[in-house]
Amino acid sequence: MLENNGYIGRLSAEIQTLVLNEMTLPDLMTFAETRSENKEGIKEYIAKRRERLFRSFVDNVDDLVALLDRTGTVISGSSALSLVQAEAEAFVARDMDVYTTESFEEIIVMHFKEKEGYIGVRDIMRQNHYDNSSIAKIFKLEKGEKKVDIMVTHWSCALAPIIQFHTTCVMNYITARSLVCLYPRWTTMHEGFVNPRLYVDGNTNLGTVDALMKYVRRGFKISADPWKLGDHDCGDEETGGKKIGYCPHKLRSTIDDEVLCWEFGPMLTLEGTTITCEDLGIMAWCLGGYECRDGDKEETMSVLFVSA
């Protein structure tokens, strides 16, 4: 798999795979930068992991990727989290969560029903089912033991519900061309910060508690106090210090330096310009909640908006 690339190239393909299976997405991305040969090997490795994941839910992976590309639809939930984790410890995704906008909901639902043979078992039109104000409706589909949930948002960007998830450990998503983790340090350390909007806005119910406990049972340390997940710099207005992305009061975006993004490639290009039909906006957000600095318990507002 990895040839002409130092000592690892002397190992058999099987042993190389075992080594890669112990690496999280940040580890793989770091290793890919060591040599050009390693980069090509890591591209192949991550692409095969995505292919296996998709193939466990659909028969035609290429059609699914093309569908994501032309509609700006994304895959999230346990499916995306499993690709961020090391293969050796990754959860087996038992359903696939698909996020799309109202403009494309019919196209997405019909694709799974007509081309993949899924049948609808339940439609949910309540926005508060997942304690998530950006979800307008949910289509629950099944094909034998395979399950697909199609989440439809009334926002212009399919990423809006993901940023309103109950905890940061599932704020990850797969687009047609990339794998994105919004809080990679916490996520790969099996840690998750509880979204403050759940308790500040009074959105917690038994469904939320069950969702949080699911990840606790999977070995995640879940906390509503960011300091219990490690130190971070809150910044200081007097000295001009800047908050880092792990301060819940930092204004973040889906393209800032804190985001971990792996590009699957290869990209279609025309004279050096990337060609894509992927209609995916840029989201900005601030988790907010109670002030995390010692001695200052003022509450800050949770915000979320499409910035481009």
Coordinates of C-alpha atoms in Angstrom, one line a residue:
M1 CA 0.0 0.0 0.0
L2 CA 2.7 2.5 1.0
E3 CA 5.9 2.0 -1.1
N4 CA 9.3 3.7 -1.3
N5 CA 8.5 5.7 1.9
G6 CA 11.0 4.8 4.6
Y7 CA 10.7 2.1 7.2
I8 CA 6.9 1.6 7.0
G9 CA 7.3 0.7 3.3
R10 CA 9.2 -2.4 4.4
L11 CA 6.2 -3.7 6.2
S12 CA 3.7 -6.0 4.5
A13 CA 0.4 -4.4 3.3
E14 CA -1.4 -6.2 6.2
I15 CA 0.9 -4.8 8.9
Q16 CA 0.7 -1.3 7.3
T17 CA -3.1 -1.5 7.5
L18 CA -3.0 -2.5 11.2
V19 CA -0.8 0.6 11.9
L20 CA -3.1 2.9 10.0
N21 CA -6.1 1.4 11.8
E22 CA -4.8 2.8 15.1
M23 CA -4.6 6.4 13.8
T24 CA -7.3 9.0 14.2
L25 CA -8.1 11.4 11.4
P26 CA -5.6 14.1 12.7
D27 CA -2.9 11.4 13.0
L28 CA -3.5 10.2 9.4
M29 CA -3.4 13.8 8.1
T30 CA -0.1 14.5 10.0
F31 CA 1.4 11.2 8.6
A32 CA 0.2 12.1 5.1
E33 CA 2.4 15.2 5.2
T34 CA 5.6 13.4 5.9
R35 CA 6.2 12.1 2.4
S36 CA 4.4 12.4 -0.9
E37 CA 4.2 8.5 -1.1
N38 CA 2.5 8.5 2.3
K39 CA 0.0 11.1 1.2
E40 CA -1.1 9.0 -1.7
G41 CA -1.4 5.9 0.6
I42 CA -3.5 7.8 3.2
K43 CA -5.8 9.1 0.4
E44 CA -6.4 5.6 -0.7
Y45 CA -6.9 4.4 2.9
I46 CA -9.4 7.0 3.9
A47 CA -11.3 6.7 0.6
K48 CA -11.7 3.0 1.1
R49 CA -13.0 3.6 4.6
R50 CA -15.6 6.0 3.3
E51 CA -16.5 3.5 0.5
R52 CA -17.1 0.7 3.0
L53 CA -19.2 3.0 5.2
F54 CA -21.4 4.1 2.3
R55 CA -21.7 0.6 0.9
S56 CA -23.2 -0.6 4.1
F57 CA -26.2 1.6 3.3
V58 CA -26.3 2.0 -0.5
D59 CA -25.6 -0.2 -3.5
N60 CA -24.3 2.6 -5.7
V61 CA -21.7 4.7 -3.9
D62 CA -20.8 6.9 -6.9
D63 CA -24.5 7.9 -7.3
L64 CA -24.7 8.8 -3.6
V65 CA -21.5 11.0 -3.8
A66 CA -22.9 12.7 -7.0
L67 CA -26.2 13.3 -5.2
L68 CA -24.4 14.9 -2.2
D69 CA -22.3 17.0 -4.6
R70 CA -25.2 18.5 -6.6
T71 CA -27.5 19.2 -3.7
G72 CA -25.1 20.3 -0.9
T73 CA -26.4 17.4 1.2
V74 CA -24.1 16.0 4.0
I75 CA -23.8 12.8 6.1
S76 CA -23.4 13.3 9.8
G77 CA -24.0 11.5 13.1
S78 CA -22.3 8.3 14.0
S79 CA -21.3 7.7 10.4
A80 CA -19.1 10.8 10.2
L81 CA -17.8 10.3 13.7
S82 CA -16.6 6.7 12.8
L83 CA -14.4 8.2 10.0
V84 CA -12.8 10.7 12.4
Q85 CA -12.0 7.9 14.9
A86 CA -9.3 5.4 14.4
E87 CA -10.6 2.3 12.5
A88 CA -9.6 0.0 15.4
E89 CA -11.9 1.9 17.9
A90 CA -14.6 3.3 15.5
F91 CA -18.2 2.7 16.2
V92 CA -20.2 0.6 13.8
A93 CA -22.8 3.0 12.3
R94 CA -26.2 1.3 12.6
D95 CA -28.0 4.0 10.6
M96 CA -27.0 6.8 8.3
D97 CA -28.1 10.4 9.0
V98 CA -28.5 12.5 5.9
Y99 CA -28.9 16.3 6.2
T100 CA -30.4 18.3 3.4
T101 CA -32.4 21.5 2.8
E102 CA -36.1 21.8 1.9
S103 CA -35.1 22.7 -1.7
F104 CA -33.7 19.2 -2.2
E105 CA -35.8 17.0 0.2
E106 CA -37.9 15.4 -2.6
I107 CA -34.8 14.6 -4.7
I108 CA -33.0 13.0 -1.7
V109 CA -36.0 11.0 -0.5
M110 CA -36.8 9.8 -4.0
H111 CA -33.2 8.7 -4.6
F112 CA -33.2 6.4 -1.6
K113 CA -36.7 5.1 -2.3
E114 CA -36.5 4.6 -6.1
K115 CA -32.8 3.9 -6.7
E116 CA -31.8 2.2 -3.4
G117 CA -35.1 0.4 -2.6
Y118 CA -35.8 2.0 0.8
I119 CA -39.3 2.4 2.1
G120 CA -40.7 5.1 4.3
V121 CA -41.6 3.9 7.8
R122 CA -42.3 7.3 9.5
D123 CA -42.3 11.0 8.7
I124 CA -41.8 13.4 11.6
M125 CA -42.9 17.0 11.1
R126 CA -42.2 18.3 14.6
Q127 CA -39.3 20.7 14.8
N128 CA -38.6 20.0 18.4
H129 CA -38.2 16.2 18.1
Y130 CA -34.4 16.5 18.3
D131 CA -34.3 19.7 20.4
N132 CA -33.2 21.3 17.3
S133 CA -34.9 24.4 16.0
S134 CA -33.3 24.1 12.5
I135 CA -34.8 20.7 11.7
A136 CA -38.2 21.1 9.9
K137 CA -38.9 17.4 9.3
I138 CA -37.5 13.9 9.3
F139 CA -38.0 11.0 7.0
K140 CA -37.2 7.6 8.5
L141 CA -36.5 5.0 5.8
E142 CA -35.6 1.3 6.0
K143 CA -34.4 -1.5 3.7
G144 CA -34.3 -4.7 5.7
E145 CA -31.9 -4.0 8.6
K146 CA -30.5 -0.8 6.9
K147 CA -31.9 2.5 8.2
V148 CA -31.5 6.0 6.8
D149 CA -32.8 9.1 8.5
I150 CA -33.2 12.1 6.2
M151 CA -33.2 15.4 8.3
V152 CA -34.6 18.4 6.4
T153 CA -33.7 21.9 7.5
H154 CA -35.6 25.1 6.5
W155 CA -32.3 26.9 6.6
S156 CA -30.4 27.6 3.3
C157 CA -27.5 25.4 4.5
A158 CA -27.7 21.7 5.4
L159 CA -25.0 22.2 8.1
A160 CA -27.3 24.3 10.5
P161 CA -28.7 21.3 12.4
I162 CA -25.2 19.8 12.9
I163 CA -23.9 22.9 14.8
Q164 CA -27.0 22.7 17.0
F165 CA -26.3 19.1 18.0
H166 CA -26.4 18.1 21.7
T167 CA -22.7 17.8 22.0
T168 CA -19.5 18.7 20.1
C169 CA -18.4 15.0 19.6
V170 CA -21.0 14.6 16.8
M171 CA -20.3 17.9 15.1
N172 CA -18.7 16.2 12.1
Y173 CA -19.9 15.7 8.6
I174 CA -19.1 14.2 5.2
T175 CA -19.7 16.1 2.1
A176 CA -19.2 14.9 -1.5
R177 CA -15.6 16.0 -1.4
S178 CA -14.5 16.2 2.3
L179 CA -14.6 14.9 5.8
V180 CA -14.9 17.7 8.4
C181 CA -14.5 17.7 12.2
L182 CA -15.4 21.0 14.0
Y183 CA -13.9 20.1 17.3
P184 CA -11.0 17.6 16.5
R185 CA -9.1 17.9 19.8
W186 CA -12.0 17.0 22.0
T187 CA -13.5 14.5 19.6
T188 CA -10.3 12.4 19.1
M189 CA -9.7 12.5 22.9
H190 CA -13.2 11.0 23.4
E191 CA -14.5 14.2 24.9
G192 CA -17.6 16.2 24.2
F193 CA -18.8 19.6 25.4
V194 CA -22.6 19.8 26.0
N195 CA -24.1 22.5 23.7
P196 CA -25.2 25.3 26.1
R197 CA -28.4 25.9 24.2
L198 CA -29.7 22.7 25.8
Y199 CA -29.7 24.1 29.3
V200 CA -29.7 27.9 28.8
D201 CA -32.8 27.7 26.5
G202 CA -34.4 24.9 28.5
N203 CA -34.3 22.4 25.5
T204 CA -33.3 19.3 27.5
N205 CA -35.7 16.4 27.6
L206 CA -35.4 12.6 28.1
G207 CA -34.5 12.2 24.4
T208 CA -31.6 14.6 24.9
V209 CA -30.4 12.8 28.0
D210 CA -30.6 9.4 26.2
A211 CA -28.5 10.8 23.3
L212 CA -25.9 12.1 25.7
M213 CA -25.8 8.8 27.6
K214 CA -25.3 6.9 24.4
Y215 CA -21.9 8.6 24.0
V216 CA -21.0 8.2 27.6
R217 CA -21.6 4.4 27.3
R218 CA -19.3 4.5 24.2
G219 CA -16.5 5.9 26.4
F220 CA -16.9 9.6 25.8
K221 CA -16.3 12.1 28.7
I222 CA -19.2 14.5 28.4
S223 CA -19.2 17.8 30.3
A224 CA -21.0 21.1 30.4
D225 CA -17.9 22.7 31.8
P226 CA -15.2 23.2 29.1
W227 CA -12.4 23.4 31.8
K228 CA -13.1 19.8 32.7
L229 CA -12.1 18.9 29.1
G230 CA -8.7 20.7 29.4
D231 CA -7.3 24.2 29.6
H232 CA -8.0 26.8 26.9
D233 CA -7.3 30.5 26.4
C234 CA -10.4 32.6 26.9
G235 CA -8.5 35.7 25.9
D236 CA -8.3 39.0 27.8
E237 CA -9.9 42.2 26.5
E238 CA -7.4 44.3 28.4
T239 CA -4.4 42.7 27.0
G240 CA -5.9 42.1 23.5
G241 CA -5.7 38.3 23.9
K242 CA -7.8 36.2 21.6
K243 CA -10.1 33.4 22.5
I244 CA -9.3 30.0 20.9
G245 CA -11.9 27.8 19.2
Y246 CA -12.4 25.7 22.3
C247 CA -13.7 28.6 24.3
P248 CA -17.5 28.3 23.9
H249 CA -17.7 32.1 23.6
K250 CA -15.5 32.2 20.5
L251 CA -17.2 33.1 17.2
R252 CA -16.4 30.1 14.9
S253 CA -16.9 29.3 11.3
T254 CA -16.9 26.1 9.2
I255 CA -13.7 27.3 7.5
D256 CA -11.7 28.6 10.4
D257 CA -8.3 27.3 11.5
E258 CA -9.7 25.2 14.3
V259 CA -11.7 23.0 11.8
L260 CA -10.1 19.8 10.6
C261 CA -10.9 19.1 6.9
W262 CA -9.7 16.2 4.8
E263 CA -10.3 16.6 1.1
F264 CA -11.0 13.3 -0.6
G265 CA -10.1 14.4 -4.2
P266 CA -9.1 14.3 -6.9
M267 CA -10.9 17.5 -7.7
L268 CA -12.3 18.4 -11.1
T269 CA -10.4 21.5 -12.3
L270 CA -10.4 23.8 -15.3
E271 CA -7.1 25.7 -15.8
G272 CA -6.3 25.4 -12.1
T273 CA -9.8 26.3 -10.9
T274 CA -11.8 23.7 -8.9
I275 CA -15.1 22.8 -10.4
T276 CA -17.9 21.7 -8.1
C277 CA -21.6 21.8 -8.0
E278 CA -21.5 21.4 -4.2
D279 CA -23.9 24.1 -2.9
L280 CA -22.7 24.3 0.7
G281 CA -22.8 27.6 2.6
I282 CA -20.3 28.8 5.2
M283 CA -21.8 28.6 8.7
A284 CA -20.7 30.8 11.7
W285 CA -21.6 30.1 15.3
C286 CA -20.9 30.8 18.9
L287 CA -21.9 28.1 21.4
G288 CA -22.2 30.7 24.2
G289 CA -23.6 29.7 27.6
Y290 CA -22.3 30.6 31.0
E291 CA -19.0 32.5 31.0
C292 CA -16.2 29.9 31.5
R293 CA -13.6 32.2 33.1
D294 CA -13.2 32.0 36.9
G295 CA -15.2 34.6 38.8
D296 CA -17.3 35.6 35.8
K297 CA -20.6 33.7 35.4
E298 CA -22.3 36.0 33.0
E299 CA -24.3 34.3 30.3
T300 CA -23.6 34.8 26.6
M301 CA -26.1 34.1 23.8
S302 CA -25.8 31.1 21.5
V303 CA -25.8 32.3 17.9
L304 CA -25.8 30.6 14.5
F305 CA -26.0 32.1 11.0
V306 CA -25.1 31.5 7.4
S307 CA -22.2 33.9 6.6
A308 CA -21.7 33.1 2.9

